[in-house]
């Protein structure tokens, strides 16, 4: 049971909201002095840093970029006297990977997990009509008992270093917006929606949770703001005549308003845009509103120059424009839940989102993307600490589904990326995780996980849990790249034939495939890393995709080049982007555009 509401913060007649974004005081705490010296009451120094942003890429010192441990933020917040009769919260869009929140020197709450929002109830800790000192201790150390997985080691020089079991830079900090939020004591806490479409009409089954007993009503407004339907009660059905459906790349959004009222009027009002649509898996088809869809798009990252993984509203806009230009209709939020604004934008633009929880690195290796291709196995889920990991994982799934379930764009949950699945120990772990997601999601959306290279028929013990089989495959890159690409194709087809033999009668999609390519490198004839090779690689993989009817989607790795840990396999980051990190097209972007503009939405149906 969630302690606080996960609803996106909005201002309404009953709710007040003010942004805490901007410059915050900032201080690294390499010696762990903060706790002893009570920095919760105020941090030392005068350094200022922007929020939202990752802290790593602003500074010129490598010790700062690579820092592992505690770091502290501080800002004063004015809390208006008019908020006295409400409950007042600090809302963090995310604090990576864990945080403790202090107000006027008093610790209010802690939160574990770096990619989901949390609230600190500061009602009784603040002084009204005055400034209050907000301090946040954040920590970015990686462990195997939380997600994403990795280790933190101590170097001989005494400095700590993060060792991720995943292939993206361990950016951290207050990477999403911070708000002050005042809501009525009796408030809308949560709501669920489920849809049924019959002919021209639709039924929206709804269920609202509040923190009190006063009556609830719901009202549905069209895009012009005109009420088109309504209902009374915490649970009920909204009948929508002549419903406008939310369609792929042709979204229609209604505005749902939920009200709690008493004899004096409105106690609380909450509103959110929603879309009427259904998602189903039928045989090998993915159906949106009963019609088959073929996914075209990307595995992405939240990643860009200077702000790192910090939410960047301009970059978000650019990314959607590029995705539209290239003819994409979907993306996966690899490898963690993204900023809420990105799902709102996907709702508006009609993109299909596979929403991934940060369960990445469940394969004990600093280069698992590489080693799984060589057949390495690690039996990840047999550790003494696995129960702790499972607990953290399930909590993150609960927060993810609570946060994102009412976005029409979210069509599936990705519950793990590239876990070790060749050992029986994975099976009970998977069962818990998959059952949990099913139980929490009223819409019963399909669940999936991205299969690593060694999770193949005969070896993988867990694929049966997936409603959509999602493959990450690198034939022609990690396996038989370059002049050996013809052999890569043979191996690729052999694997796909083996899947076909199993007659799973489920849709398959590719959630990763790709080749590292340097934005400025040209070579004729091709060599690996050249633009020419990326195109050859795509020609080969596209032919394989087109040969199997049960393949219902292709999401290339990656949308754009992104930062990783430094190392001999990464040239200042992963270069599998179809766009550069600065969001300009590589040659392969034109090839994909040609293909994706041509492929019909119901391709292979
Ligand atoms: C993978 C991982 C992804 C890596 C990618 C790669 O399998 O899921 O995080 O970035 O391979 O490029 O190696």
Coordinates of C-alpha atoms and ligand atoms in Angstrom, one line a residue:
X1 CA 0.0 0.0 0.0
X2 CA 1.5 3.3 -1.0
X3 CA 1.9 5.8 1.7
X4 CA 1.3 8.9 -0.5
X5 CA -0.6 9.7 -3.6
X6 CA 1.4 9.2 -6.9
X7 CA -0.9 11.6 -8.8
X8 CA 0.9 14.2 -11.0
X9 CA 0.9 17.5 -9.2
X10 CA -1.6 20.1 -10.6
X11 CA -3.2 23.3 -9.3
X12 CA -7.0 23.3 -9.1
X13 CA -9.7 25.2 -7.2
X14 CA -8.6 23.1 -4.1
X15 CA -4.9 22.5 -4.8
X16 CA -1.9 24.8 -4.8
X17 CA 1.4 24.2 -6.4
X18 CA 4.7 26.1 -6.6
X19 CA 7.9 25.1 -8.3
X20 CA 11.1 24.6 -6.4
X21 CA 13.1 24.3 -9.6
X22 CA 16.1 26.6 -10.1
X23 CA 19.4 27.0 -8.3
X24 CA 20.0 25.0 -5.1
X25 CA 23.0 25.0 -2.8
X26 CA 25.0 21.9 -3.4
X27 CA 27.8 20.0 -1.7
X28 CA 29.5 16.6 -2.1
X29 CA 30.1 14.7 1.1
X30 CA 32.9 12.3 0.3
X31 CA 33.8 11.8 4.0
X32 CA 30.2 11.2 5.2
X33 CA 30.5 14.3 7.4
X34 CA 26.9 15.5 6.8
X35 CA 25.2 13.2 9.2
X36 CA 27.7 13.9 12.1
X37 CA 27.7 17.6 11.5
X38 CA 24.0 17.9 11.1
X39 CA 23.9 19.2 7.5
X40 CA 20.2 18.5 7.6
X41 CA 19.9 21.9 9.3
X42 CA 22.0 23.6 6.6
X43 CA 24.9 22.6 4.3
X44 CA 28.4 24.1 4.1
X45 CA 29.8 26.1 1.2
X46 CA 28.3 28.4 -1.4
X47 CA 28.2 26.3 -4.5
X48 CA 24.9 26.5 -6.5
X49 CA 23.6 23.9 -9.0
X50 CA 20.5 23.8 -11.2
X51 CA 17.5 21.5 -10.5
X52 CA 16.4 19.5 -12.4
X53 CA 19.7 18.1 -13.6
X54 CA 22.3 15.4 -13.0
X55 CA 25.2 17.0 -11.1
X56 CA 28.0 15.2 -12.9
X57 CA 28.6 17.1 -16.2
X58 CA 28.7 20.7 -14.9
X59 CA 32.1 20.5 -13.2
X60 CA 35.6 20.3 -14.6
X61 CA 37.0 17.9 -12.0
X62 CA 36.9 14.2 -12.8
X63 CA 36.6 13.5 -9.0
X64 CA 33.2 15.2 -9.2
X65 CA 32.0 13.5 -12.3
X66 CA 32.9 10.1 -10.9
X67 CA 31.8 10.8 -7.4
X68 CA 30.1 8.0 -5.5
X69 CA 28.5 8.6 -2.1
X70 CA 26.3 11.2 -0.4
X71 CA 25.7 14.7 -1.8
X72 CA 23.5 17.4 -0.4
X73 CA 21.1 20.0 -1.8
X74 CA 19.6 23.0 0.0
X75 CA 17.0 25.7 -0.8
X76 CA 14.6 27.9 1.1
X77 CA 10.9 27.6 0.5
X78 CA 8.3 30.1 1.4
X79 CA 5.1 28.5 2.6
X80 CA 2.1 30.8 2.4
X81 CA -0.2 31.2 5.5
X82 CA -3.2 30.4 3.3
X83 CA -2.0 26.8 3.1
X84 CA -2.4 26.3 6.9
X85 CA -5.6 24.3 6.7
X86 CA -4.2 22.0 4.0
X87 CA -1.7 19.2 3.9
X88 CA 1.6 20.5 2.6
X89 CA 4.1 18.3 0.7
X90 CA 7.4 18.5 -1.0
X91 CA 7.1 16.4 -4.2
X92 CA 10.2 15.1 -5.9
X93 CA 9.9 13.9 -9.4
X94 CA 12.9 11.7 -8.6
X95 CA 16.0 11.6 -6.5
X96 CA 18.6 9.2 -7.8
X97 CA 19.1 6.7 -6.3
X98 CA 18.0 7.4 -2.8
X99 CA 17.3 10.4 -0.6
X100 CA 16.5 11.8 2.8
X101 CA 14.5 15.0 3.2
X102 CA 15.0 17.5 6.0
X103 CA 12.9 20.5 6.8
X104 CA 14.2 23.1 9.3
X105 CA 16.7 20.5 10.5
X106 CA 14.2 17.7 11.1
X107 CA 14.3 14.5 9.0
X108 CA 10.9 14.0 7.4
X109 CA 11.2 11.1 5.1
X110 CA 13.5 8.8 3.1
X111 CA 13.0 7.3 -0.3
X112 CA 14.8 4.5 -2.1
X113 CA 14.8 4.2 -6.0
X114 CA 16.0 6.9 -8.3
X115 CA 13.4 7.1 -11.1
X116 CA 10.0 7.5 -9.4
X117 CA 8.4 10.3 -7.5
X118 CA 7.8 10.6 -3.8
X119 CA 6.3 13.0 -1.3
X120 CA 7.5 14.3 2.0
X121 CA 4.6 15.4 4.2
X122 CA 5.9 18.7 5.7
X123 CA 2.6 19.9 7.1
X124 CA 3.7 19.9 10.7
X125 CA 7.3 20.7 10.1
X126 CA 7.0 24.1 8.3
X127 CA 6.5 27.6 9.6
X128 CA 3.7 29.3 7.7
X129 CA 4.0 32.7 6.1
X130 CA 7.8 32.4 6.3
X131 CA 10.8 30.7 4.8
X132 CA 11.8 27.2 5.6
X133 CA 15.0 25.4 5.0
X134 CA 14.7 22.4 2.8
X135 CA 17.7 20.1 2.7
X136 CA 18.0 16.8 0.7
X137 CA 20.7 14.2 1.1
X138 CA 21.0 12.2 -2.0
X139 CA 23.1 9.1 -2.5
X140 CA 24.1 7.5 -5.8
X141 CA 25.8 4.2 -4.7
X142 CA 25.0 1.1 -6.6
X143 CA 24.2 -2.2 -4.9
X144 CA 22.7 -5.6 -5.7
X145 CA 19.8 -5.0 -3.3
X146 CA 18.2 -2.2 -5.3
X147 CA 17.6 -1.4 -8.9
X148 CA 19.4 -0.6 -11.1
X149 CA 22.1 -3.2 -10.0
X150 CA 25.8 -2.7 -9.6
X151 CA 28.5 -2.4 -7.0
X152 CA 30.4 0.4 -5.3
X153 CA 34.0 -0.3 -4.7
X154 CA 36.7 1.6 -2.8
X155 CA 39.8 2.4 -4.9
X156 CA 43.3 2.1 -3.3
X157 CA 43.4 5.9 -3.0
X158 CA 40.4 5.7 -0.7
X159 CA 37.8 7.1 -3.2
X160 CA 34.6 5.3 -3.9
X161 CA 33.7 4.3 -7.4
X162 CA 30.4 3.0 -8.9
X163 CA 30.6 -0.1 -11.0
X164 CA 27.3 -0.4 -12.9
X165 CA 26.1 -3.8 -14.2
X166 CA 24.5 -1.7 -17.0
X167 CA 25.6 0.3 -20.0
X168 CA 24.6 3.9 -19.2
X169 CA 26.4 6.5 -17.1
X170 CA 25.3 6.4 -13.5
X171 CA 23.9 10.0 -13.6
X172 CA 22.4 11.1 -10.3
X173 CA 20.9 13.9 -8.4
X174 CA 17.6 15.8 -8.3
X175 CA 17.0 15.0 -12.0
X176 CA 13.4 16.0 -12.1
X177 CA 11.3 18.8 -10.9
X178 CA 10.6 19.5 -7.2
X179 CA 7.3 21.1 -6.2
X180 CA 5.7 22.4 -3.1
X181 CA 2.2 21.1 -3.1
X182 CA -0.8 21.9 -0.8
X183 CA -3.9 19.7 -1.0
X184 CA -7.0 19.4 1.1
X185 CA -6.8 17.0 4.1
X186 CA -9.6 15.0 2.4
X187 CA -8.3 14.5 -1.1
X188 CA -8.4 12.4 -4.2
X189 CA -5.6 9.9 -3.6
X190 CA -5.7 7.7 -6.7
X191 CA -7.9 6.5 -9.5
X192 CA -8.1 3.6 -12.0
X193 CA -9.7 3.5 -15.4
X194 CA -10.6 0.7 -17.7
X195 CA -12.2 0.9 -21.1
X196 CA -14.7 -0.9 -23.2
X197 CA -15.5 0.1 -26.7
X198 CA -18.8 -1.0 -28.4
X199 CA -19.5 0.4 -31.8
X200 CA -19.5 4.2 -31.6
X201 CA -19.8 4.3 -27.9
X202 CA -17.4 3.6 -25.0
X203 CA -17.7 2.8 -21.3
X204 CA -15.1 4.0 -18.9
X205 CA -15.2 1.9 -15.7
X206 CA -13.6 4.0 -13.0
X207 CA -12.7 3.6 -9.4
X208 CA -11.5 6.6 -7.2
X209 CA -9.7 6.4 -3.9
X210 CA -10.0 9.3 -1.5
X211 CA -8.9 9.9 2.0
X212 CA -12.4 10.6 3.3
X213 CA -16.0 9.7 3.0
X214 CA -17.6 12.6 1.2
X215 CA -19.3 11.9 -2.1
X216 CA -17.3 11.8 -5.3
X217 CA -18.4 12.8 -8.8
X218 CA -16.6 12.5 -12.1
X219 CA -17.0 14.6 -15.2
X220 CA -15.6 14.1 -18.7
X221 CA -14.8 17.1 -20.9
X222 CA -13.9 16.9 -24.6
X223 CA -11.0 18.8 -26.1
X224 CA -13.0 22.0 -26.3
X225 CA -13.7 21.8 -22.5
X226 CA -17.4 20.8 -23.0
X227 CA -18.8 18.2 -20.6
X228 CA -19.8 15.1 -22.6
X229 CA -20.5 12.6 -19.8
X230 CA -20.5 12.3 -16.0
X231 CA -21.1 10.0 -13.1
X232 CA -21.6 9.9 -9.4
X233 CA -19.8 7.7 -6.8
X234 CA -16.4 6.4 -6.1
X235 CA -16.9 3.5 -8.4
X236 CA -18.9 3.6 -11.5
X237 CA -19.2 3.7 -15.3
X238 CA -19.0 6.8 -17.5
X239 CA -21.0 6.2 -20.7
X240 CA -19.5 8.1 -23.6
X241 CA -21.7 8.4 -26.7
X242 CA -19.8 8.8 -30.0
X243 CA -16.5 8.3 -28.3
X244 CA -13.4 9.7 -30.0
X245 CA -10.8 7.1 -29.6
X246 CA -7.1 7.6 -28.7
X247 CA -5.4 6.2 -31.8
X248 CA -1.8 5.6 -32.7
X249 CA -0.3 8.8 -33.9
X250 CA -3.7 10.3 -33.9
X251 CA -4.5 11.0 -30.3
X252 CA -7.7 12.3 -28.9
X253 CA -7.6 13.3 -25.2
X254 CA -10.5 14.0 -22.9
X255 CA -10.1 15.7 -19.6
X256 CA -11.3 13.8 -16.6
X257 CA -12.3 15.9 -13.6
X258 CA -12.8 14.2 -10.2
X259 CA -14.5 16.1 -7.4
X260 CA -15.2 15.5 -3.8
X261 CA -18.0 17.7 -2.5
X262 CA -19.7 18.4 0.8
X263 CA -22.6 20.7 1.7
X264 CA -20.4 23.8 1.2
X265 CA -19.2 22.9 -2.2
X266 CA -15.9 21.4 -3.5
X267 CA -13.6 19.7 -1.0
X268 CA -11.1 18.6 -3.6
X269 CA -10.8 18.6 -7.3
X270 CA -8.3 16.8 -9.4
X271 CA -8.0 16.7 -13.2
X272 CA -6.0 14.7 -15.7
X273 CA -6.1 14.2 -19.5
X274 CA -7.0 10.6 -20.5
X275 CA -7.5 8.7 -23.7
X276 CA -10.1 6.1 -24.6
X277 CA -8.4 3.0 -26.0
X278 CA -8.0 -0.7 -25.4
X279 CA -4.9 -2.9 -25.6
X280 CA -5.0 -6.6 -26.1
X281 CA -2.8 -9.4 -27.2
X282 CA -4.5 -11.9 -29.5
X283 CA -2.4 -14.7 -30.9
X284 CA 0.6 -13.0 -32.4
X285 CA -1.1 -9.7 -32.7
X286 CA -0.8 -6.5 -30.6
X287 CA -4.2 -4.8 -30.8
X288 CA -5.0 -1.2 -30.1
X289 CA -8.7 -0.5 -30.1
X290 CA -9.1 -4.0 -31.6
X291 CA -6.8 -3.2 -34.6
X292 CA -3.4 -4.8 -35.1
X293 CA -0.4 -2.5 -34.8
X294 CA 3.3 -3.0 -35.8
X295 CA 5.7 -1.2 -33.5
X296 CA 8.3 1.0 -35.1
X297 CA 10.7 3.0 -32.9
X298 CA 13.4 3.0 -30.4
X299 CA 14.9 2.1 -27.1
X300 CA 15.7 5.5 -25.7
X301 CA 17.5 7.1 -22.8
X302 CA 17.0 10.3 -20.9
X303 CA 20.4 11.6 -21.7
X304 CA 21.9 14.8 -23.2
X305 CA 24.9 17.1 -23.0
X306 CA 25.5 19.0 -19.8
X307 CA 22.4 18.2 -17.8
X308 CA 22.9 14.4 -18.2
X309 CA 19.8 12.6 -17.2
X310 CA 18.1 15.8 -15.9
X311 CA 14.7 16.4 -17.5
X312 CA 15.2 18.8 -20.4
X313 CA 12.0 20.1 -21.8
X314 CA 13.7 21.3 -25.0
X315 CA 15.3 18.0 -25.7
X316 CA 12.0 16.2 -25.1
X317 CA 10.4 18.3 -27.8
X318 CA 13.3 17.7 -30.2
X319 CA 13.1 14.0 -29.6
X320 CA 9.4 13.8 -30.4
X321 CA 9.9 15.8 -33.6
X322 CA 12.7 13.5 -34.7
X323 CA 10.6 10.4 -33.9
X324 CA 7.7 11.8 -36.0
X325 CA 10.1 12.7 -38.9
X326 CA 11.5 9.2 -39.0
X327 CA 8.0 7.6 -39.0
X328 CA 8.3 6.0 -35.5
X329 CA 5.2 5.2 -33.5
X330 CA 6.6 3.8 -30.3
X331 CA 9.5 3.7 -27.8
X332 CA 10.6 1.8 -24.7
X333 CA 11.6 3.8 -21.7
X334 CA 14.9 1.9 -21.4
X335 CA 16.1 1.3 -18.7
X336 CA 14.0 3.2 -16.1
X337 CA 10.7 5.1 -15.8
X338 CA 11.1 8.4 -17.5
X339 CA 10.0 11.9 -16.5
X340 CA 6.2 12.2 -16.3
X341 CA 6.2 15.0 -18.8
X342 CA 7.4 12.5 -21.5
X343 CA 4.4 10.3 -21.0
X344 CA 2.1 13.3 -21.2
X345 CA 3.8 14.2 -24.5
X346 CA 3.4 10.7 -25.8
X347 CA -0.3 10.8 -24.8
X348 CA -0.7 14.0 -26.9
X349 CA 1.3 12.7 -29.9
X350 CA -0.2 9.2 -29.9
X351 CA 3.0 7.3 -29.3
X352 CA 2.9 3.7 -27.9
X353 CA 5.1 3.3 -24.8
X354 CA 6.6 0.2 -23.3
X355 CA 7.2 1.4 -19.8
X356 CA 10.2 -0.1 -18.1
X357 CA 11.0 -0.3 -14.5
X358 CA 14.7 0.2 -13.6
X359 CA 15.4 -3.5 -13.2
X360 CA 18.5 -3.5 -15.2
X361 CA 21.9 -5.1 -14.4
X362 CA 20.5 -8.4 -13.2
X363 CA 23.3 -10.2 -14.8
X364 CA 26.5 -9.9 -12.8
X365 CA 28.9 -8.4 -15.2
X366 CA 30.4 -5.0 -15.9
X367 CA 30.0 -5.8 -19.6
X368 CA 26.9 -8.0 -19.7
X369 CA 25.9 -6.6 -23.1
X370 CA 29.1 -8.2 -24.4
X371 CA 29.5 -11.3 -22.2
X372 CA 26.0 -12.7 -22.7
X373 CA 26.9 -13.0 -26.4
X374 CA 29.7 -15.3 -25.5
X375 CA 27.4 -17.5 -23.5
X376 CA 28.4 -16.4 -20.0
X377 CA 25.9 -17.4 -17.3
X378 CA 25.8 -15.9 -13.8
X379 CA 22.9 -17.3 -11.8
X380 CA 22.0 -13.9 -10.5
X381 CA 18.9 -14.7 -8.5
X382 CA 20.5 -17.2 -6.2
X383 CA 22.1 -14.7 -3.9
X384 CA 21.5 -14.5 -0.2
X385 CA 20.4 -10.9 -0.9
X386 CA 17.9 -11.7 -3.6
X387 CA 14.9 -11.3 -1.3
X388 CA 15.9 -7.7 -0.6
X389 CA 16.3 -7.1 -4.3
X390 CA 12.9 -8.6 -5.0
X391 CA 11.3 -6.3 -2.4
X392 CA 12.9 -3.2 -3.9
X393 CA 11.9 -4.3 -7.4
X394 CA 8.3 -5.0 -6.4
X395 CA 8.0 -1.6 -4.7
X396 CA 9.3 0.1 -7.8
X397 CA 6.7 -1.8 -9.9
X398 CA 4.0 -0.6 -7.5
X399 CA 5.1 3.0 -7.8
X400 CA 5.5 2.7 -11.6
X401 CA 2.1 1.4 -12.2
X402 CA 0.5 3.8 -9.7
X403 CA 2.2 6.7 -11.5
X404 CA 1.7 5.7 -15.1
X405 CA -1.4 3.5 -15.4
X406 CA -3.7 6.2 -16.6
X407 CA -1.6 7.3 -19.5
X408 CA -3.1 6.0 -22.8
X409 CA 0.3 5.8 -24.3
X410 CA 1.4 3.1 -21.9
X411 CA 0.6 -0.2 -23.7
X412 CA 2.9 -2.6 -21.8
X413 CA 5.1 -3.0 -18.7
X414 CA 8.6 -4.1 -19.2
X415 CA 9.5 -5.7 -15.8
X416 CA 13.2 -6.4 -16.4
X417 CA 15.9 -5.7 -18.9
X418 CA 18.3 -8.5 -19.8
X419 CA 18.2 -10.5 -16.6
X420 CA 20.0 -13.8 -16.3
X421 CA 17.4 -16.4 -17.1
X422 CA 19.3 -19.6 -17.8
X423 CA 19.2 -20.7 -14.2
X424 CA 16.1 -22.1 -12.5
X425 CA 16.6 -19.7 -9.6
X426 CA 15.2 -17.0 -11.9
X427 CA 11.8 -18.7 -12.2
X428 CA 10.3 -18.0 -8.7
X429 CA 11.6 -14.4 -8.9
X430 CA 9.9 -13.8 -12.3
X431 CA 6.7 -15.4 -11.1
X432 CA 6.5 -12.9 -8.2
X433 CA 7.3 -9.9 -10.4
X434 CA 4.9 -10.8 -13.2
X435 CA 2.0 -11.8 -10.9
X436 CA 2.5 -8.5 -9.0
X437 CA 2.2 -6.4 -12.1
X438 CA -0.9 -8.3 -13.2
X439 CA -2.5 -7.8 -9.8
X440 CA -1.8 -4.0 -9.7
X441 CA -2.9 -3.1 -13.2
X442 CA -6.6 -2.8 -13.6
X443 CA -6.2 -2.7 -17.4
X444 CA -4.2 -5.9 -17.3
X445 CA -1.8 -4.6 -19.9
X446 CA 0.7 -7.0 -21.4
X447 CA 3.9 -7.6 -19.5
X448 CA 7.2 -8.3 -21.0
X449 CA 11.0 -8.3 -20.3
X450 CA 13.9 -7.8 -22.7
X451 CA 15.7 -11.0 -23.3
X452 CA 19.5 -10.9 -23.4
X453 CA 21.5 -12.7 -26.2
X454 CA 21.9 -16.0 -24.2
X455 CA 18.2 -16.2 -23.3
X456 CA 17.3 -18.5 -26.3
X457 CA 15.0 -21.5 -26.8
X458 CA 16.3 -24.4 -24.7
X459 CA 18.3 -22.1 -22.4
X460 CA 15.8 -19.4 -21.2
X461 CA 13.6 -20.5 -18.3
X462 CA 11.5 -17.4 -18.2
X463 CA 10.2 -16.4 -21.6
X464 CA 6.8 -18.0 -20.9
X465 CA 6.0 -15.3 -18.3
X466 CA 5.9 -12.7 -21.1
X467 CA 2.8 -11.7 -23.0
X468 CA 5.0 -10.2 -25.7
X469 CA 8.4 -11.8 -26.3
X470 CA 10.9 -8.9 -26.5
X471 CA 14.3 -9.8 -27.9
X472 CA 17.5 -7.7 -27.6
X473 CA 19.7 -9.1 -30.4
X474 CA 23.1 -8.1 -31.7
X475 CA 23.9 -10.5 -34.5
X476 CA 26.2 -8.6 -36.8
X477 CA 27.6 -6.5 -33.9
X478 CA 28.7 -8.4 -30.8
X479 CA 28.3 -11.6 -32.7
X480 CA 30.0 -12.0 -36.1
X481 CA 30.3 -8.4 -37.1
X482 CA 31.9 -6.9 -40.2
X483 CA 32.7 -9.2 -43.0
X484 CA 31.3 -12.2 -41.1
X485 CA 27.8 -10.6 -41.3
X486 CA 26.5 -13.3 -43.6
X487 CA 27.2 -15.8 -40.8
X488 CA 25.6 -13.5 -38.3
X489 CA 22.4 -13.6 -40.5
X490 CA 22.5 -17.4 -40.6
X491 CA 22.8 -17.6 -36.8
X492 CA 20.0 -15.0 -36.4
X493 CA 17.7 -17.0 -38.7
X494 CA 18.6 -20.2 -36.8
X495 CA 17.5 -18.6 -33.6
X496 CA 14.3 -17.2 -35.1
X497 CA 13.5 -20.7 -36.6
X498 CA 13.9 -22.2 -33.1
X499 CA 11.4 -19.7 -31.7
X500 CA 9.1 -20.5 -34.5
X501 CA 9.3 -24.2 -33.7
X502 CA 8.0 -23.5 -30.2
X503 CA 4.7 -22.2 -31.6
X504 CA 4.2 -19.8 -28.7
X505 CA 1.4 -18.0 -30.5
X506 CA 2.6 -14.7 -29.0
X507 CA 3.8 -11.5 -30.6
X508 CA 7.6 -11.1 -30.8
X509 CA 9.2 -7.7 -30.9
X510 CA 12.8 -6.5 -31.0
X511 CA 13.4 -4.2 -28.2
X512 CA 17.1 -3.8 -29.1
X513 CA 19.3 -4.3 -32.2
X514 CA 22.0 -2.0 -33.4
X515 CA 25.5 -1.2 -34.3
X516 CA 27.9 1.4 -32.9
X517 CA 28.5 4.1 -35.5
X518 CA 30.7 7.2 -35.3
X519 CA 28.8 10.3 -36.5
X520 CA 31.7 11.5 -38.7
X521 CA 33.1 8.1 -39.8
X522 CA 32.7 7.1 -43.5
X523 CA 34.4 4.2 -45.2
X524 CA 33.8 2.5 -48.5
X525 CA 33.8 -0.4 -48.4
X526 CA 32.5 -0.4 -44.9
X527 CA 34.2 -1.2 -41.7
X528 CA 32.5 -1.7 -38.3
X529 CA 31.8 1.7 -36.7
X530 CA 31.3 3.5 -40.1
X531 CA 28.0 4.9 -41.3
X532 CA 28.2 2.5 -44.2
X533 CA 28.3 -0.5 -41.8
X534 CA 25.3 0.7 -39.8
X535 CA 23.3 0.7 -43.0
X536 CA 24.5 -2.8 -44.1
X537 CA 23.7 -4.1 -40.6
X538 CA 20.2 -2.6 -40.9
X539 CA 19.6 -4.1 -44.3
X540 CA 20.4 -7.5 -42.9
X541 CA 18.3 -7.2 -39.8
X542 CA 15.3 -5.7 -41.6
X543 CA 15.3 -8.7 -44.0
X544 CA 15.2 -11.1 -41.1
X545 CA 12.4 -9.1 -39.5
X546 CA 10.4 -9.2 -42.7
X547 CA 10.8 -13.0 -43.0
X548 CA 8.8 -13.9 -39.8
X549 CA 5.1 -13.1 -39.5
X550 CA 5.2 -13.3 -35.7
X551 CA 7.6 -10.4 -35.4
X552 CA 5.4 -7.5 -34.6
X553 CA 7.7 -4.7 -33.9
X554 CA 11.2 -3.2 -34.2
X555 CA 12.6 -0.8 -31.7
X556 CA 16.2 -0.1 -32.6
X557 CA 19.0 0.5 -30.0
X558 CA 19.3 3.5 -29.6
X559 CA 17.5 6.6 -30.5
X560 CA 20.6 8.7 -29.9
X561 CA 24.2 8.2 -28.8
X562 CA 24.4 8.3 -25.0
X563 CA 26.9 8.5 -22.2
X564 CA 28.2 5.4 -20.5
X565 CA 31.0 4.5 -18.1
X566 CA 34.4 4.9 -19.9
X567 CA 36.1 1.8 -21.2
X568 CA 37.7 0.1 -24.2
X569 CA 34.4 -0.8 -25.8
X570 CA 32.8 2.7 -25.6
X571 CA 34.1 5.7 -27.4
X572 CA 33.0 8.4 -24.9
X573 CA 29.7 6.7 -24.7
X574 CA 27.5 4.2 -26.7
X575 CA 27.4 5.2 -30.3
X576 CA 24.5 3.0 -31.5
X577 CA 22.3 6.1 -31.9
X578 CA 20.4 6.7 -35.1
X579 CA 20.8 10.3 -34.1
X580 CA 23.9 11.8 -32.5
X581 CA 23.8 12.9 -28.9
X582 CA 23.1 16.4 -30.2
X583 CA 20.1 15.0 -32.1
X584 CA 21.3 15.2 -35.7
X585 CA 20.7 12.3 -38.0
X586 CA 23.3 9.7 -39.0
X587 CA 23.0 8.2 -42.5
X588 CA 21.0 5.3 -41.2
X589 CA 18.2 7.7 -40.1
X590 CA 17.3 8.2 -43.8
X591 CA 17.3 4.4 -44.4
X592 CA 15.0 3.8 -41.4
X593 CA 12.8 6.8 -42.4
X594 CA 12.2 5.3 -45.9
X595 CA 11.3 1.9 -44.4
X596 CA 9.1 3.1 -41.5
X597 CA 7.2 5.6 -43.7
X598 CA 6.3 2.8 -46.0
X599 CA 5.4 0.1 -43.4
X600 CA 1.7 0.2 -42.7
X601 CA 0.5 0.3 -39.1
X602 CA -1.1 -3.1 -39.5
X603 CA 2.0 -4.6 -41.2
X604 CA 1.9 -8.4 -41.2
X605 CA -1.7 -8.6 -40.0
Ligands
LIG1 C1 22.1 -4.2 -24.3 C2 21.6 -3.4 -23.1 C3 21.8 -1.9 -23.4 C4 23.2 -1.7 -24.0 C5 23.2 -2.4 -25.3 C6 24.5 -2.2 -26.1 O1 21.8 -5.3 -24.4 O2 20.3 -3.6 -22.8 O3 21.7 -1.2 -22.2 O4 23.4 -0.3 -24.2 O5 23.0 -3.7 -25.1 O6 24.7 -1.3 -26.8 O7 25.4 -3.0 -25.8

